Short mmCIF file of C-alpha atoms and ligand atoms in Angstrom, two decimals:
data_model
loop_
_atom_site.label_atom_id
_atom_site.label_comp_id
_atom_site.label_asym_id
_atom_site.label_seq_id
_atom_site.Cartn_x
_atom_site.Cartn_y
_atom_site.Cartn_z
CA MET A 1 0.00 0.00 0.00
CA PRO A 2 2.31 2.75 -1.28
CA HIS A 3 -0.07 5.55 -0.21
CA HIS A 4 0.32 4.38 3.40
CA ARG A 5 3.99 3.40 2.92
CA LEU A 6 3.05 -0.02 4.26
CA ALA A 7 3.53 -3.63 3.16
CA LEU A 8 1.70 -6.14 5.36
CA CYS A 9 1.18 -9.87 5.61
CA LYS A 10 -2.35 -11.30 5.81
CA GLU A 11 -2.75 -11.22 9.59
CA ASP A 12 -1.27 -7.77 9.95
CA PHE A 13 -3.39 -6.43 7.12
CA LEU A 14 -6.58 -7.68 8.76
CA SER A 15 -5.81 -6.15 12.11
CA TRP A 16 -4.51 -2.93 10.52
CA PHE A 17 -7.78 -2.63 8.57
CA GLU A 18 -9.89 -3.03 11.71
CA ARG A 19 -7.82 -0.57 13.76
CA TYR A 20 -7.92 1.94 10.90
CA THR A 21 -11.72 1.68 10.74
CA GLU A 22 -11.90 2.42 14.47
CA ARG A 23 -9.55 5.36 14.00
CA THR A 24 -11.69 6.81 11.21
CA ILE A 25 -14.86 6.45 13.34
CA LYS A 26 -13.16 8.36 16.16
CA GLU A 27 -11.49 10.93 13.91
CA PHE A 28 -14.81 12.08 12.47
CA ARG A 29 -16.77 11.40 15.68
CA MET A 30 -19.14 9.19 13.73
CA PHE A 31 -20.73 7.23 16.58
CA SER A 32 -19.92 5.48 19.84
CA LYS A 33 -20.54 2.09 21.42
CA GLU A 34 -23.76 3.51 22.93
CA ASP A 35 -25.25 4.16 19.50
CA LYS A 36 -27.65 1.81 17.77
CA VAL A 37 -26.11 1.43 14.33
CA LEU A 38 -28.02 0.40 11.20
CA VAL A 39 -25.77 -0.86 8.38
CA ALA A 40 -27.27 -0.49 4.92
CA VAL A 41 -26.28 -3.76 3.24
CA SER A 42 -26.53 -4.64 -0.43
CA GLY A 43 -24.84 -8.04 -0.30
CA GLY A 44 -21.67 -6.56 -1.86
CA LYS A 45 -18.15 -6.65 -0.43
CA ASP A 46 -18.08 -3.16 1.11
CA SER A 47 -21.31 -3.26 3.11
CA LEU A 48 -20.84 -6.82 4.37
CA ALA A 49 -17.22 -6.17 5.34
CA LEU A 50 -18.33 -3.01 7.16
CA TRP A 51 -21.00 -4.89 9.10
CA TYR A 52 -18.46 -7.55 10.05
CA VAL A 53 -15.81 -5.06 11.20
CA LEU A 54 -18.26 -2.97 13.26
CA ARG A 55 -19.47 -6.01 15.16
CA LYS A 56 -15.92 -7.22 15.64
CA LEU A 57 -15.03 -3.83 17.11
CA GLY A 58 -17.91 -4.17 19.56
CA TYR A 59 -20.50 -1.81 18.01
CA ARG A 60 -24.21 -2.61 18.22
CA ALA A 61 -24.76 -2.97 14.49
CA ASP A 62 -27.75 -4.52 12.73
CA GLY A 63 -28.34 -4.76 9.00
CA PHE A 64 -30.95 -3.30 6.67
CA TYR A 65 -31.56 -4.73 3.22
CA LEU A 66 -33.86 -3.08 0.68
CA HIS A 67 -35.14 -5.55 -1.90
CA LEU A 68 -35.14 -3.57 -5.15
CA GLY A 69 -37.05 -6.06 -7.30
CA ILE A 70 -34.22 -6.37 -9.84
CA GLY A 71 -34.95 -9.97 -10.82
CA GLU A 72 -32.45 -12.69 -10.00
CA TYR A 73 -29.85 -10.16 -8.91
CA SER A 74 -32.02 -8.97 -6.01
CA GLU A 75 -32.91 -12.53 -5.04
CA ARG A 76 -29.29 -13.64 -4.96
CA SER A 77 -28.09 -10.64 -3.02
CA LYS A 78 -30.89 -11.03 -0.48
CA GLU A 79 -29.85 -14.66 0.06
CA LYS A 80 -26.26 -13.56 0.65
CA VAL A 81 -27.36 -10.98 3.19
CA GLU A 82 -29.58 -13.44 5.08
CA LYS A 83 -26.85 -16.06 5.19
CA PHE A 84 -24.31 -13.51 6.35
CA ALA A 85 -26.62 -12.21 9.09
CA ASN A 86 -27.04 -15.79 10.32
CA SER A 87 -23.32 -16.34 10.41
CA LEU A 88 -22.90 -13.14 12.44
CA GLY A 89 -25.83 -14.00 14.68
CA ALA A 90 -27.11 -10.50 13.88
CA LYS A 91 -30.48 -9.02 13.15
CA VAL A 92 -31.32 -7.92 9.62
CA ILE A 93 -34.37 -5.89 8.64
CA ILE A 94 -35.57 -6.68 5.13
CA LYS A 95 -37.95 -4.45 3.25
CA ASP A 96 -39.38 -5.13 -0.18
CA LEU A 97 -39.82 -2.10 -2.40
CA LYS A 98 -42.67 -3.87 -4.19
CA GLU A 99 -44.76 -3.90 -1.04
CA GLU A 100 -45.43 -0.19 -1.18
CA LEU A 101 -44.36 0.71 -4.70
CA VAL A 102 -43.00 -1.35 -7.58
CA GLY A 103 -39.49 -2.61 -8.39
CA ILE A 104 -36.72 -0.53 -9.96
CA PRO A 105 -37.20 -1.93 -13.52
CA GLU A 106 -40.84 -0.78 -13.53
CA LEU A 107 -39.94 2.57 -12.00
CA GLU A 108 -37.33 3.20 -14.66
CA LYS A 109 -40.03 2.87 -17.30
CA VAL A 110 -42.44 5.35 -15.74
CA THR A 111 -39.99 8.07 -14.70
CA SER A 112 -37.69 10.13 -16.84
CA ARG A 113 -34.79 9.46 -14.46
CA SER A 114 -32.21 6.69 -14.75
CA ALA A 115 -32.69 3.50 -12.72
CA CYS A 116 -29.69 4.38 -10.54
CA SER A 117 -30.93 7.83 -9.69
CA VAL A 118 -34.44 6.63 -8.69
CA CYS A 119 -32.81 3.79 -6.81
CA GLY A 120 -30.49 6.17 -4.92
CA MET A 121 -33.41 8.36 -3.90
CA LEU A 122 -35.45 5.40 -2.65
CA LYS A 123 -32.51 3.98 -0.74
CA ARG A 124 -31.84 7.27 1.05
CA TYR A 125 -35.52 7.65 1.85
CA ASN A 126 -35.89 4.12 3.24
CA PHE A 127 -32.60 4.07 5.19
CA ASN A 128 -33.74 7.19 7.01
CA LYS A 129 -37.34 6.09 7.56
CA VAL A 130 -36.55 2.55 8.68
CA ALA A 131 -33.80 3.74 11.04
CA LYS A 132 -36.22 6.11 12.80
CA GLU A 133 -39.03 3.54 12.93
CA HIS A 134 -36.74 1.02 14.63
CA GLY A 135 -34.93 3.42 16.93
CA TYR A 136 -31.48 3.43 15.31
CA THR A 137 -29.38 6.49 16.00
CA VAL A 138 -27.10 6.30 12.97
CA VAL A 139 -27.18 4.79 9.44
CA VAL A 140 -23.84 3.69 8.00
CA THR A 141 -22.99 2.83 4.41
CA GLY A 142 -19.99 1.05 2.89
CA HIS A 143 -18.84 3.89 0.60
CA ASN A 144 -15.07 3.69 0.06
CA LEU A 145 -12.40 6.21 -0.96
CA ASP A 146 -12.86 5.43 -4.67
CA ASP A 147 -16.59 6.15 -4.43
CA GLU A 148 -16.07 9.38 -2.54
CA ALA A 149 -13.11 10.71 -4.52
CA SER A 150 -14.67 9.92 -7.92
CA SER A 151 -17.98 11.61 -7.10
CA LEU A 152 -16.02 14.56 -5.71
CA LEU A 153 -14.04 14.83 -8.96
CA ALA A 154 -17.20 14.62 -11.10
CA ASN A 155 -18.77 17.40 -9.05
CA VAL A 156 -15.67 19.58 -9.07
CA VAL A 157 -15.46 19.32 -12.85
CA ASN A 158 -19.03 20.66 -12.98
CA TRP A 159 -18.46 23.10 -10.08
CA ASN A 160 -21.47 21.74 -8.30
CA THR A 161 -21.10 23.84 -5.17
CA LYS A 162 -24.28 22.49 -3.61
CA TYR A 163 -22.60 19.10 -3.50
CA LEU A 164 -19.38 20.54 -2.04
CA GLY A 165 -21.23 21.67 1.07
CA ARG A 166 -22.95 18.36 1.67
CA LYS A 167 -20.30 15.73 1.22
CA TYR A 168 -18.75 14.70 4.50
CA PRO A 169 -18.05 11.30 6.13
CA VAL A 170 -20.55 12.09 8.86
CA LEU A 171 -23.74 14.09 8.55
CA GLU A 172 -25.32 15.05 11.85
CA GLU A 173 -28.93 14.37 12.70
CA GLU A 174 -31.19 17.28 11.72
CA GLU A 175 -34.77 18.12 10.78
CA GLY A 176 -36.07 14.59 10.43
CA PHE A 177 -32.79 13.16 9.15
CA VAL A 178 -31.01 10.53 11.19
CA ARG A 179 -27.19 10.75 11.46
CA LYS A 180 -25.28 9.16 8.60
CA ALA A 181 -21.69 7.95 8.44
CA LYS A 182 -19.21 6.30 6.10
CA PRO A 183 -16.54 4.53 8.18
CA PHE A 184 -14.78 3.10 5.10
CA CYS A 185 -14.29 6.47 3.40
CA LYS A 186 -10.47 6.25 3.75
CA PHE A 187 -10.07 2.74 2.31
CA THR A 188 -9.57 2.19 -1.38
CA GLU A 189 -11.80 -0.26 -3.19
CA LYS A 190 -8.84 -2.66 -3.45
CA GLU A 191 -8.39 -2.60 0.32
CA THR A 192 -12.03 -3.36 1.13
CA ALA A 193 -12.09 -6.13 -1.51
CA LEU A 194 -8.95 -7.63 -0.06
CA TYR A 195 -10.32 -7.51 3.44
CA ALA A 196 -13.56 -9.23 2.37
CA LEU A 197 -11.64 -11.92 0.50
CA LEU A 198 -9.14 -12.59 3.26
CA ARG A 199 -11.93 -12.81 5.85
CA GLY A 200 -13.77 -15.28 3.60
CA ILE A 201 -16.87 -13.13 3.44
CA ASP A 202 -19.37 -14.60 1.00
CA PHE A 203 -20.50 -11.50 -0.94
CA ILE A 204 -22.27 -11.09 -4.25
CA GLU A 205 -19.66 -10.52 -6.93
CA GLU A 206 -21.90 -9.65 -9.81
CA GLU A 207 -22.75 -5.99 -10.28
CA CYS A 208 -26.30 -4.74 -10.36
CA PRO A 209 -27.45 -5.06 -13.99
CA TYR A 210 -27.99 -1.29 -14.10
CA SER A 211 -24.59 -0.96 -12.48
CA GLU A 212 -23.17 2.39 -11.72
CA ASP A 213 -23.65 4.84 -14.50
CA ALA A 214 -20.83 5.19 -17.01
CA THR A 215 -19.86 8.61 -15.64
CA SER A 216 -18.85 7.36 -12.21
CA ILE A 217 -16.87 4.47 -13.68
CA PHE A 218 -15.12 6.90 -16.00
CA PHE A 219 -14.09 9.18 -13.13
CA LYS A 220 -12.87 6.21 -11.09
CA GLU A 221 -10.66 5.16 -14.00
CA ILE A 222 -9.22 8.63 -14.36
CA LEU A 223 -8.35 8.76 -10.66
CA ASN A 224 -6.76 5.32 -10.87
CA ARG A 225 -4.56 6.49 -13.74
CA ILE A 226 -3.45 9.53 -11.77
CA GLU A 227 -2.85 7.32 -8.73
CA GLU A 228 -0.62 4.98 -10.72
CA LYS A 229 1.63 7.84 -11.70
CA PHE A 230 1.43 9.76 -8.40
CA PRO A 231 0.61 7.36 -5.53
CA GLY A 232 -1.31 9.02 -2.75
CA THR A 233 -3.15 11.55 -4.92
CA LYS A 234 -6.57 9.95 -4.48
CA MET A 235 -6.32 10.11 -0.71
CA LYS A 236 -4.90 13.61 -0.74
CA PHE A 237 -7.57 14.88 -3.14
CA TYR A 238 -10.33 13.65 -0.82
CA LEU A 239 -8.79 14.50 2.56
CA GLU A 240 -7.70 17.99 1.53
CA TYR A 241 -11.21 18.63 0.28
CA LEU A 242 -12.55 17.65 3.71
CA ARG A 243 -10.01 19.87 5.44
CA LYS A 244 -9.92 22.93 3.19
CA VAL A 245 -12.92 23.06 0.89
CA TYR A 246 -15.86 21.52 2.77
CA PRO A 247 -15.74 24.06 5.66
CA LYS A 248 -16.08 26.90 3.16
CA PHE A 249 -19.27 25.53 1.67
CA ARG A 250 -20.80 23.82 4.70
CA GLU A 251 -22.96 26.71 5.82
CA ARG A 252 -24.56 27.16 2.49
CA LYS A 253 -27.96 25.54 2.83
CA GLU A 254 -30.02 25.69 -0.30
CA GLY A 255 -33.74 25.16 0.01
CA LYS A 256 -35.74 24.55 3.15
CA VAL A 257 -36.76 21.17 4.40
CA GLN A 258 -40.26 20.50 5.74
CA PRO A 259 -42.10 17.32 6.82
CA CYS A 260 -43.89 15.70 3.88
CA LYS A 261 -47.67 16.08 4.26
CA VAL A 262 -48.24 12.44 3.39
CA CYS A 263 -45.48 10.45 5.04
CA GLY A 264 -43.85 12.94 7.41
CA GLU A 265 -40.35 12.43 6.07
CA PRO A 266 -38.19 15.54 5.43
CA SER A 267 -39.02 16.98 2.04
CA PRO A 268 -38.04 19.94 -0.16
CA ALA A 269 -41.74 20.49 -1.06
CA GLU A 270 -45.15 19.91 0.57
CA VAL A 271 -45.21 16.35 -0.73
CA CYS A 272 -41.90 14.44 -0.90
CA PRO A 273 -40.59 12.94 -4.19
CA VAL A 274 -41.25 9.38 -2.99
CA CYS A 275 -44.90 10.08 -2.16
CA LYS A 276 -45.28 11.82 -5.52
CA LEU A 277 -43.83 8.74 -7.17
CA LYS A 278 -46.27 6.51 -5.25
CA GLU A 279 -49.15 8.67 -6.37
CA ARG A 280 -48.03 8.37 -9.97
CA ILE A 281 -47.55 4.63 -9.77
CA GLY A 282 -50.97 4.33 -8.16
CA GLY A 283 -52.36 6.15 -11.18
CA VAL A 284 -50.56 3.84 -13.56
CA LYS A 285 -51.88 0.82 -11.71
CA ILE A 286 -55.47 2.07 -11.84
CA ILE A 287 -55.22 2.58 -15.60
CA LYS A 288 -53.74 -0.90 -16.01
CA ASP A 289 -56.42 -2.51 -13.84
CA GLY A 290 -59.14 -0.72 -15.74
CA ALA A 291 -57.74 -1.72 -19.13
FE1 FES B 1 -29.71 0.64 -7.51
FE2 FES B 1 -28.51 -0.90 -9.22
S1 FES B 1 -28.38 -0.98 -7.09
S2 FES B 1 -29.93 0.61 -9.65
ZN1 ZN B 2 -43.69 11.60 1.62
#
């Protein structure tokens, strides 16, 4: 790991990885052992590894899996999550999107947005709602350094200043939002993959068929090319943003948040985007039933 100036054997790598996670949690004051932590799990390497490490470190961490209705892919990833929860002896909350809406493939057809963007919105909405309903004090996700640095680069290229004031490894609880944290934000994708493999975690290797959009993959590749030539750049790019740029934009709040009139979740308008979507889908269903 040239960016850490470290070369470790298997055992040392595993314990370094766990200690480093603990250090990151403390550095950003993400949560403590008193917190009730909800880990958003997809069945992939990052989220399952995160769940494993948190429990190993002694945190009270349960899992939450949102079934997205993406055919076999969703079925297989749900099985992985359930098996993993069993092996940990941990609780996992499973919610099926189809129970109150429809699956992602159907949603993609009726909205003008990409599958990934609707999916992202529904995940954020449900993580927050489910955490509050079950009394969790913080939601954690498995985002790694590659995820964070590549989305930062994409937003810098477009000078999306709204984004620059929102992106931080921990977002405090406010106005109907539960606290959110990303304890793996300083690990590269290679490091989390290696940890999951060496720990023998049985994760789903296949990507979601919609996968990440081409833009994010493109920016990840660019960063990897820079990293090859100048090791440490990826980490520096992200950490210096947190230190120097984020504080300058943090105060800038654009748009007011209010409780949605239908579901009570924080919303930019009277009715939140998810309830609007439900209303629309309801309409589609009525037309279908009537036809
Ligand atoms: Fe959300 Fe693939 S996981 S669209
Ligand atoms: Zn709503």
